[in-house]
mmCIF file of C-alpha atoms in Angstrom:
data_model
loop_
_atom_site.group_PDB
_atom_site.id
_atom_site.type_symbol
_atom_site.label_atom_id
_atom_site.label_comp_id
_atom_site.label_asym_id
_atom_site.label_seq_id
_atom_site.Cartn_x
_atom_site.Cartn_y
_atom_site.Cartn_z
ATOM 1 C CA MET B 1 -56.047 -66.269 -78.990
ATOM 2 C CA TYR B 2 -56.292 -69.387 -76.911
ATOM 3 C CA LEU B 3 -58.537 -71.123 -79.504
ATOM 4 C CA LYS B 4 -55.957 -70.534 -82.200
ATOM 5 C CA HIS B 5 -53.353 -72.106 -80.021
ATOM 6 C CA PHE B 6 -55.650 -75.185 -79.407
ATOM 7 C CA LEU B 7 -56.373 -75.550 -83.079
ATOM 8 C CA PHE B 8 -52.698 -75.567 -83.887
ATOM 9 C CA ILE B 9 -52.134 -78.374 -81.252
ATOM 10 C CA LEU B 10 -55.129 -80.189 -82.579
ATOM 11 C CA SER B 11 -53.912 -80.017 -86.181
ATOM 12 C CA VAL B 12 -50.491 -81.353 -85.117
ATOM 13 C CA PHE B 13 -52.042 -84.189 -83.250
ATOM 14 C CA LEU B 14 -54.527 -85.065 -85.960
ATOM 15 C CA ALA B 15 -52.383 -84.736 -89.108
ATOM 16 C CA SER B 16 -52.986 -88.169 -90.505
ATOM 17 C CA PRO B 17 -49.276 -89.048 -91.265
ATOM 18 C CA ILE B 18 -48.516 -88.704 -87.497
ATOM 19 C CA VAL B 19 -51.913 -89.570 -85.984
ATOM 20 C CA ALA B 20 -50.896 -93.283 -85.823
ATOM 21 C CA GLN B 21 -47.836 -92.314 -83.767
ATOM 22 C CA ILE B 22 -49.578 -90.151 -81.253
ATOM 23 C CA THR B 23 -50.473 -91.970 -78.083
ATOM 24 C CA LEU B 24 -53.703 -91.770 -76.154
ATOM 25 C CA ASP B 25 -51.732 -90.207 -73.278
ATOM 26 C CA ASP B 26 -50.329 -87.459 -75.667
ATOM 27 C CA TYR B 27 -53.876 -86.700 -76.781
ATOM 28 C CA ALA B 28 -55.259 -86.728 -73.238
ATOM 29 C CA MET B 29 -52.541 -84.219 -72.342
ATOM 30 C CA SER B 30 -53.619 -81.901 -75.206
ATOM 31 C CA GLN B 31 -57.168 -82.182 -74.085
ATOM 32 C CA GLU B 32 -56.196 -81.083 -70.552
ATOM 33 C CA ILE B 33 -54.394 -78.023 -72.073
ATOM 34 C CA TYR B 34 -57.442 -77.287 -74.186
ATOM 35 C CA LYS B 35 -59.688 -77.567 -71.086
ATOM 36 C CA MET B 36 -57.683 -74.933 -69.348
ATOM 37 C CA GLU B 37 -57.670 -72.653 -72.335
ATOM 38 C CA LYS B 38 -61.431 -73.033 -72.714
ATOM 39 C CA ARG B 39 -61.892 -72.140 -69.115
ATOM 40 C CA GLU B 40 -59.982 -68.895 -69.692
ATOM 41 C CA ILE B 41 -62.112 -68.104 -72.664
ATOM 42 C CA TYR B 42 -65.264 -68.768 -70.501
ATOM 43 C CA GLU B 43 -63.892 -66.442 -67.828
ATOM 44 C CA GLU B 44 -63.440 -63.698 -70.353
ATOM 45 C CA PHE B 45 -66.745 -64.244 -72.091
ATOM 46 C CA ILE B 46 -69.100 -64.784 -69.093
ATOM 47 C CA GLY B 47 -66.821 -64.350 -66.094
ATOM 48 C CA ASN B 48 -68.810 -62.120 -63.698
ATOM 49 C CA GLN B 49 -72.038 -63.989 -64.343
ATOM 50 C CA VAL B 50 -70.890 -67.286 -62.937
ATOM 51 C CA ASN B 51 -70.520 -68.762 -59.479
ATOM 52 C CA ASN B 52 -69.046 -71.897 -57.968
ATOM 53 C CA ASP B 53 -72.091 -73.907 -58.984
ATOM 54 C CA PHE B 54 -71.369 -73.037 -62.555
ATOM 55 C CA TRP B 55 -67.828 -74.185 -62.437
ATOM 56 C CA LYS B 56 -68.690 -77.425 -60.672
ATOM 57 C CA LEU B 57 -71.257 -78.242 -63.362
ATOM 58 C CA TYR B 58 -68.921 -77.021 -66.080
ATOM 59 C CA ASN B 59 -66.002 -79.291 -64.835
ATOM 60 C CA GLU B 60 -68.403 -82.293 -64.660
ATOM 61 C CA TYR B 61 -69.379 -81.476 -68.387
ATOM 62 C CA GLU B 62 -65.661 -81.143 -69.357
ATOM 63 C CA GLY B 63 -64.783 -84.561 -67.896
ATOM 64 C CA LYS B 64 -67.572 -86.205 -69.942
ATOM 65 C CA ARG B 65 -66.598 -84.150 -73.032
ATOM 66 C CA ILE B 66 -62.964 -85.225 -72.727
ATOM 67 C CA ALA B 67 -64.007 -88.895 -72.522
ATOM 68 C CA LEU B 68 -65.948 -88.438 -75.849
ATOM 69 C CA GLU B 69 -62.930 -86.626 -77.346
ATOM 70 C CA MET B 70 -60.704 -89.620 -76.417
ATOM 71 C CA ASN B 71 -63.171 -91.927 -78.235
ATOM 72 C CA ARG B 72 -63.108 -89.685 -81.285
ATOM 73 C CA PHE B 73 -59.274 -89.704 -81.277
ATOM 74 C CA GLU B 74 -59.134 -93.418 -81.183
ATOM 75 C CA LEU B 75 -61.535 -93.607 -84.047
ATOM 76 C CA VAL B 76 -59.536 -91.191 -86.139
ATOM 77 C CA LYS B 77 -56.354 -93.031 -85.201
ATOM 78 C CA ASN B 78 -57.719 -96.423 -86.156
ATOM 79 C CA TYR B 79 -59.168 -95.011 -89.419
ATOM 80 C CA ALA B 80 -55.786 -93.670 -90.368
ATOM 81 C CA GLN B 81 -53.963 -96.832 -89.508
ATOM 82 C CA ASP B 82 -56.501 -99.123 -91.221
ATOM 83 C CA PHE B 83 -57.304 -97.041 -94.369
ATOM 84 C CA PHE B 84 -55.276 -98.984 -96.946
ATOM 85 C CA GLU B 85 -56.419 -102.490 -95.715
ATOM 86 C CA MET B 86 -59.961 -101.437 -94.733
ATOM 87 C CA THR B 87 -62.904 -103.410 -96.178
ATOM 88 C CA ASP B 88 -66.191 -101.714 -97.028
ATOM 89 C CA GLN B 89 -67.666 -103.207 -93.894
ATOM 90 C CA GLN B 90 -64.861 -101.799 -91.651
ATOM 91 C CA ALA B 91 -65.296 -98.368 -93.309
ATOM 92 C CA ALA B 92 -69.083 -98.614 -92.643
ATOM 93 C CA ASN B 93 -68.393 -99.441 -89.038
ATOM 94 C CA HIS B 94 -66.027 -96.475 -88.669
ATOM 95 C CA LEU B 95 -68.744 -94.214 -90.085
ATOM 96 C CA LYS B 96 -71.325 -95.737 -87.670
ATOM 97 C CA ILE B 97 -69.048 -95.112 -84.725
ATOM 98 C CA ALA B 98 -68.376 -91.498 -85.992
ATOM 99 C CA GLU B 99 -72.121 -90.819 -86.282
ATOM 100 C CA LYS B 100 -72.770 -92.252 -82.884
ATOM 101 C CA LEU B 101 -70.103 -89.945 -81.373
ATOM 102 C CA ASN B 102 -71.614 -86.898 -83.027
ATOM 103 C CA ILE B 103 -74.970 -87.806 -81.494
ATOM 104 C CA GLU B 104 -73.354 -88.247 -78.101
ATOM 105 C CA PHE B 105 -71.532 -84.848 -78.259
ATOM 106 C CA ASN B 106 -74.859 -83.177 -79.207
ATOM 107 C CA LYS B 107 -76.737 -84.911 -76.363
ATOM 108 C CA LEU B 108 -74.044 -83.906 -73.894
ATOM 109 C CA ILE B 109 -74.208 -80.244 -74.845
ATOM 110 C CA THR B 110 -78.064 -80.311 -74.707
ATOM 111 C CA LEU B 111 -78.030 -82.072 -71.324
ATOM 112 C CA TYR B 112 -75.701 -79.557 -69.757
ATOM 113 C CA SER B 113 -77.465 -76.635 -71.375
ATOM 114 C CA ASN B 114 -80.569 -77.713 -69.638
ATOM 115 C CA LYS B 115 -78.636 -78.079 -66.357
ATOM 116 C CA PHE B 116 -77.321 -74.530 -66.695
ATOM 117 C CA ILE B 117 -80.799 -73.272 -67.356
ATOM 118 C CA LYS B 118 -81.888 -74.665 -63.927
ATOM 119 C CA THR B 119 -78.790 -73.510 -62.009
ATOM 120 C CA ASN B 120 -77.790 -70.259 -63.777
ATOM 121 C CA GLY B 121 -80.705 -69.219 -65.982
ATOM 122 C CA GLY B 122 -81.370 -69.183 -69.705
ATOM 123 C CA LYS B 123 -79.058 -66.414 -70.761
ATOM 124 C CA LEU B 124 -75.963 -68.120 -69.225
ATOM 125 C CA ALA B 125 -77.085 -71.511 -70.588
ATOM 126 C CA MET B 126 -77.280 -70.026 -74.107
ATOM 127 C CA GLN B 127 -73.834 -68.592 -73.760
ATOM 128 C CA PHE B 128 -72.574 -71.977 -72.713
ATOM 129 C CA TYR B 129 -74.355 -73.531 -75.692
ATOM 130 C CA GLN B 130 -72.981 -70.973 -78.076
ATOM 131 C CA LEU B 131 -69.397 -71.437 -76.876
ATOM 132 C CA GLU B 132 -69.473 -75.239 -76.889
ATOM 133 C CA LEU B 133 -70.958 -75.275 -80.451
ATOM 134 C CA TYR B 134 -68.248 -72.995 -81.506
ATOM 135 C CA PHE B 135 -65.500 -75.128 -79.949
ATOM 136 C CA LEU B 136 -67.044 -78.297 -81.273
ATOM 137 C CA ALA B 137 -67.455 -76.943 -84.826
ATOM 138 C CA SER B 138 -63.852 -75.644 -84.794
ATOM 139 C CA SER B 139 -62.457 -78.919 -83.705
ATOM 140 C CA ARG B 140 -64.510 -80.824 -86.237
ATOM 141 C CA ILE B 141 -63.237 -78.518 -89.080
ATOM 142 C CA GLU B 142 -59.706 -78.936 -87.783
ATOM 143 C CA LEU B 143 -60.181 -82.714 -87.829
ATOM 144 C CA ILE B 144 -61.712 -82.838 -91.238
ATOM 145 C CA GLU B 145 -59.024 -80.605 -92.788
ATOM 146 C CA ASN B 146 -56.156 -82.733 -91.322
ATOM 147 C CA ILE B 147 -57.501 -86.214 -92.228
ATOM 148 C CA THR B 148 -55.976 -87.344 -95.526
ATOM 149 C CA THR B 149 -58.690 -87.506 -98.106
ATOM 150 C CA ILE B 150 -59.006 -90.326 -100.521
ATOM 151 C CA ALA B 151 -57.976 -88.035 -103.348
ATOM 152 C CA GLU B 152 -54.743 -87.027 -101.543
ATOM 153 C CA LEU B 153 -53.957 -90.709 -100.878
ATOM 154 C CA LEU B 154 -54.482 -91.604 -104.489
ATOM 155 C CA ARG B 155 -52.159 -88.703 -105.590
ATOM 156 C CA GLU B 156 -49.413 -89.951 -103.344
ATOM 157 C CA ASP B 157 -49.001 -93.223 -105.380
#
């Protein structure tokens, strides 16, 4: 339920005709809402297995994840704004940044999965890993589905 609500918010914010009009502050606020909704999902999924150490580490992770999300939002926003005037080199630069961000997201999840193994055990770490991969995959799908494709842009002319 919470995830569907987040995906709706994400689709509104990332729909390419409006993405250029959404501010970084607007997106930051949506990420804070998402953070709270994710926590509720975690509490439902693994609630009785966690302690304060888990939430401290999880909040640390969320702060770093949100920082990466903000970078991804800026990248998508710039891509949407620059698309029609973009050179091949600029497009290649957008792609390199996107690839680097994907690597950073994966590194972050791996880093915190290993921290959770040490503090809360392998089972909980695996549940964290599963949930985060699910959230990340869902947000990536939503992002891809809401960025205007080249074919759509050509049809509009």
